[in-house]
Amino acid sequence: MGSTLGTGAAVRVELGAGLPAWVLRAAIAVVAAVVVGVLAVNGVEWPALVLYGVLVVAAVAIPASAAVALIIGYPAAAMVFGGDERSWPSVLVLVVLLHLLHLLSAYAALLPIGSRVHLDALKVPAKRFALVQLSVLAFAGVVLLLPGGRTDEAVEVAGLACVVGLVVGVVLLMRRKG
């Protein structure tokens, strides 16, 4: 298999056999099983876990369905309504797992079940996943370090001004590109 670059030179790339696309669906099931474990450790009752399992089966069978949105949103609701006190380590683990479920489902939805996937094709998305998770976990670490209780009004106003400044900056940056 050859391709030409801007210089006109042909480059030969050997892809190899790759993995069957159903491996992505199996990965969805494995990650969802870990989510079930996290939910069970946090006191979510077994009927709710069984319902989640049914949703996972639907999402694995049809990754381009609404079941994927449900298997991502369901654990968040189960954690809120399932226990009296949130376990922050469990919440942070769920953030990582549910983001991974989202990515695996997206790629599984794009690939026909009989196709093949090459691990090299997943390197860039894996790096992006890691970067997003490091950013989120760093932000969560900062939030966990903040003192509890009421914040002074001056700090709230300064925080609100910073958020408005960030939104305006993002809008201006997006306007330049679009």
Coordinates of C-alpha atoms in Angstrom, one line a residue:
M1 CA 0.0 0.0 0.0
G2 CA 1.7 3.2 -1.1
S3 CA 0.8 6.9 -0.8
T4 CA 2.4 10.0 -2.0
L5 CA 3.4 12.9 0.2
G6 CA 3.7 16.6 -0.9
T7 CA 7.2 15.7 -2.3
G8 CA 5.8 13.1 -4.7
A9 CA 7.7 10.3 -3.0
A10 CA 5.9 7.1 -2.3
V11 CA 5.8 5.8 1.3
R12 CA 5.0 2.2 2.0
V13 CA 3.1 1.6 5.2
E14 CA 2.6 -2.0 6.5
L15 CA -0.5 -2.1 8.7
G16 CA -0.6 -5.8 9.5
A17 CA -3.7 -7.8 10.3
G18 CA -5.0 -5.6 13.1
L19 CA -7.6 -6.6 15.7
P20 CA -11.2 -7.5 15.0
A21 CA -13.5 -4.6 15.6
W22 CA -15.5 -6.7 18.1
V23 CA -12.6 -6.1 20.5
L24 CA -13.8 -2.6 21.0
R25 CA -17.3 -3.9 21.9
A26 CA -15.6 -6.4 24.3
A27 CA -13.7 -3.5 25.8
I28 CA -17.0 -1.6 26.4
A29 CA -18.3 -4.6 28.3
V30 CA -15.1 -4.9 30.4
V31 CA -15.0 -1.2 31.3
A32 CA -18.8 -1.3 32.1
A33 CA -18.1 -4.3 34.4
V34 CA -15.6 -2.2 36.3
V35 CA -18.2 0.6 36.5
V36 CA -20.6 -2.0 38.0
G37 CA -17.9 -2.9 40.6
V38 CA -17.4 0.8 41.5
L39 CA -21.2 1.2 41.9
A40 CA -21.5 -2.0 44.0
V41 CA -18.7 -0.8 46.3
N42 CA -20.6 2.5 46.8
G43 CA -23.8 0.8 47.9
V44 CA -25.9 0.8 44.7
E45 CA -28.5 -1.9 45.1
W46 CA -28.5 -5.1 42.9
P47 CA -31.7 -4.3 41.0
A48 CA -30.1 -1.0 39.8
L49 CA -27.0 -2.9 38.8
V50 CA -29.0 -5.5 36.9
L51 CA -30.7 -2.7 35.0
Y52 CA -27.3 -1.2 34.2
G53 CA -26.2 -4.6 32.9
V54 CA -29.1 -4.7 30.5
L55 CA -28.3 -1.3 29.2
V56 CA -24.7 -2.4 28.8
V57 CA -25.7 -5.4 26.7
A58 CA -27.8 -3.1 24.5
A59 CA -24.9 -0.7 24.1
V60 CA -22.4 -3.4 23.2
A61 CA -24.9 -4.9 20.7
I62 CA -25.7 -1.4 19.1
P63 CA -23.0 1.1 20.0
A64 CA -24.6 3.8 17.8
S65 CA -27.7 3.8 20.0
A66 CA -29.1 5.8 22.9
A67 CA -28.1 3.0 25.2
V68 CA -24.6 4.5 25.2
A69 CA -25.8 7.7 26.6
L70 CA -27.7 5.8 29.3
I71 CA -24.7 3.7 30.3
I72 CA -22.7 6.9 30.7
G73 CA -25.4 8.9 32.6
Y74 CA -26.8 6.1 34.7
P75 CA -23.8 5.7 37.0
A76 CA -23.8 9.4 37.8
A77 CA -27.5 9.3 38.8
A78 CA -26.9 6.0 40.8
M79 CA -24.1 7.6 42.8
V80 CA -26.2 10.7 43.6
F81 CA -29.3 8.7 44.6
G82 CA -27.7 5.5 45.8
G83 CA -25.8 6.7 48.9
D84 CA -25.9 9.2 51.7
E85 CA -22.3 10.3 51.2
R86 CA -20.3 10.5 48.0
S87 CA -17.0 8.8 47.8
W88 CA -14.7 11.3 45.9
P89 CA -12.2 8.6 44.9
S90 CA -15.1 6.6 43.4
V91 CA -16.4 9.7 41.6
L92 CA -13.0 10.4 40.1
V93 CA -12.6 6.7 39.0
L94 CA -16.1 6.9 37.4
V95 CA -15.1 10.1 35.5
V96 CA -12.2 8.2 33.9
L97 CA -14.2 5.0 33.2
L98 CA -17.2 6.8 31.7
H99 CA -15.0 8.9 29.5
L100 CA -13.4 5.7 28.3
L101 CA -16.8 4.2 27.7
H102 CA -17.8 7.2 25.6
L103 CA -14.6 6.9 23.4
L104 CA -14.9 3.1 23.0
S105 CA -18.5 3.4 22.0
A106 CA -17.9 6.2 19.5
Y107 CA -15.2 4.1 17.7
A108 CA -17.2 0.9 17.9
A109 CA -20.2 2.8 16.4
L110 CA -18.0 3.9 13.4
L111 CA -16.5 0.5 12.7
P112 CA -18.6 -2.4 11.2
I113 CA -18.5 -5.5 13.3
G114 CA -16.5 -7.5 10.7
S115 CA -13.8 -4.8 10.1
R116 CA -10.4 -4.6 11.7
V117 CA -8.9 -1.9 13.8
H118 CA -5.2 -1.1 14.0
L119 CA -3.7 0.0 17.4
D120 CA -1.6 2.6 15.6
A121 CA -4.9 4.3 14.6
L122 CA -5.8 4.7 18.3
K123 CA -2.6 6.3 19.5
V124 CA -3.7 9.9 18.9
P125 CA -7.1 9.4 20.6
A126 CA -5.3 7.7 23.5
K127 CA -3.0 10.7 23.9
R128 CA -6.0 13.1 23.8
F129 CA -7.8 10.9 26.3
A130 CA -4.8 11.0 28.7
L131 CA -4.5 14.8 28.3
V132 CA -8.1 15.4 29.1
Q133 CA -8.1 13.1 32.1
L134 CA -4.9 14.6 33.5
S135 CA -6.5 18.1 33.1
V136 CA -9.8 17.0 34.8
L137 CA -8.0 15.2 37.6
A138 CA -5.7 18.2 38.2
F139 CA -8.8 20.5 38.4
A140 CA -10.5 18.0 40.7
G141 CA -7.4 18.0 42.9
V142 CA -7.5 21.8 43.2
V143 CA -11.2 21.7 44.0
L144 CA -10.7 19.1 46.7
L145 CA -8.0 21.3 48.3
L146 CA -10.4 24.2 48.6
P147 CA -11.7 24.9 52.1
G148 CA -15.3 24.0 52.9
G149 CA -17.8 26.5 54.0
R150 CA -18.8 30.0 52.8
T151 CA -16.5 31.9 50.5
D152 CA -16.0 35.7 50.9
E153 CA -18.0 37.8 48.5
A154 CA -14.8 39.4 47.0
V155 CA -13.5 35.9 46.1
E156 CA -16.8 35.0 44.5
V157 CA -16.9 38.2 42.4
A158 CA -13.2 37.6 41.4
G159 CA -14.0 34.0 40.4
L160 CA -17.1 35.1 38.4
A161 CA -15.0 37.8 36.6
C162 CA -12.4 35.1 35.7
V163 CA -15.1 32.8 34.4
V164 CA -16.6 35.6 32.3
G165 CA -13.1 36.4 31.0
L166 CA -12.5 32.8 30.0
V167 CA -15.9 32.6 28.2
V168 CA -15.2 35.8 26.3
G169 CA -11.7 34.6 25.4
V170 CA -13.1 31.3 24.0
V171 CA -15.8 33.0 22.0
L172 CA -13.2 35.4 20.5
L173 CA -10.8 32.5 19.7
M174 CA -13.7 30.5 18.1
R175 CA -14.8 33.5 16.1
R176 CA -11.4 33.9 14.5
K177 CA -11.3 30.3 13.3
G178 CA -14.9 30.2 12.1

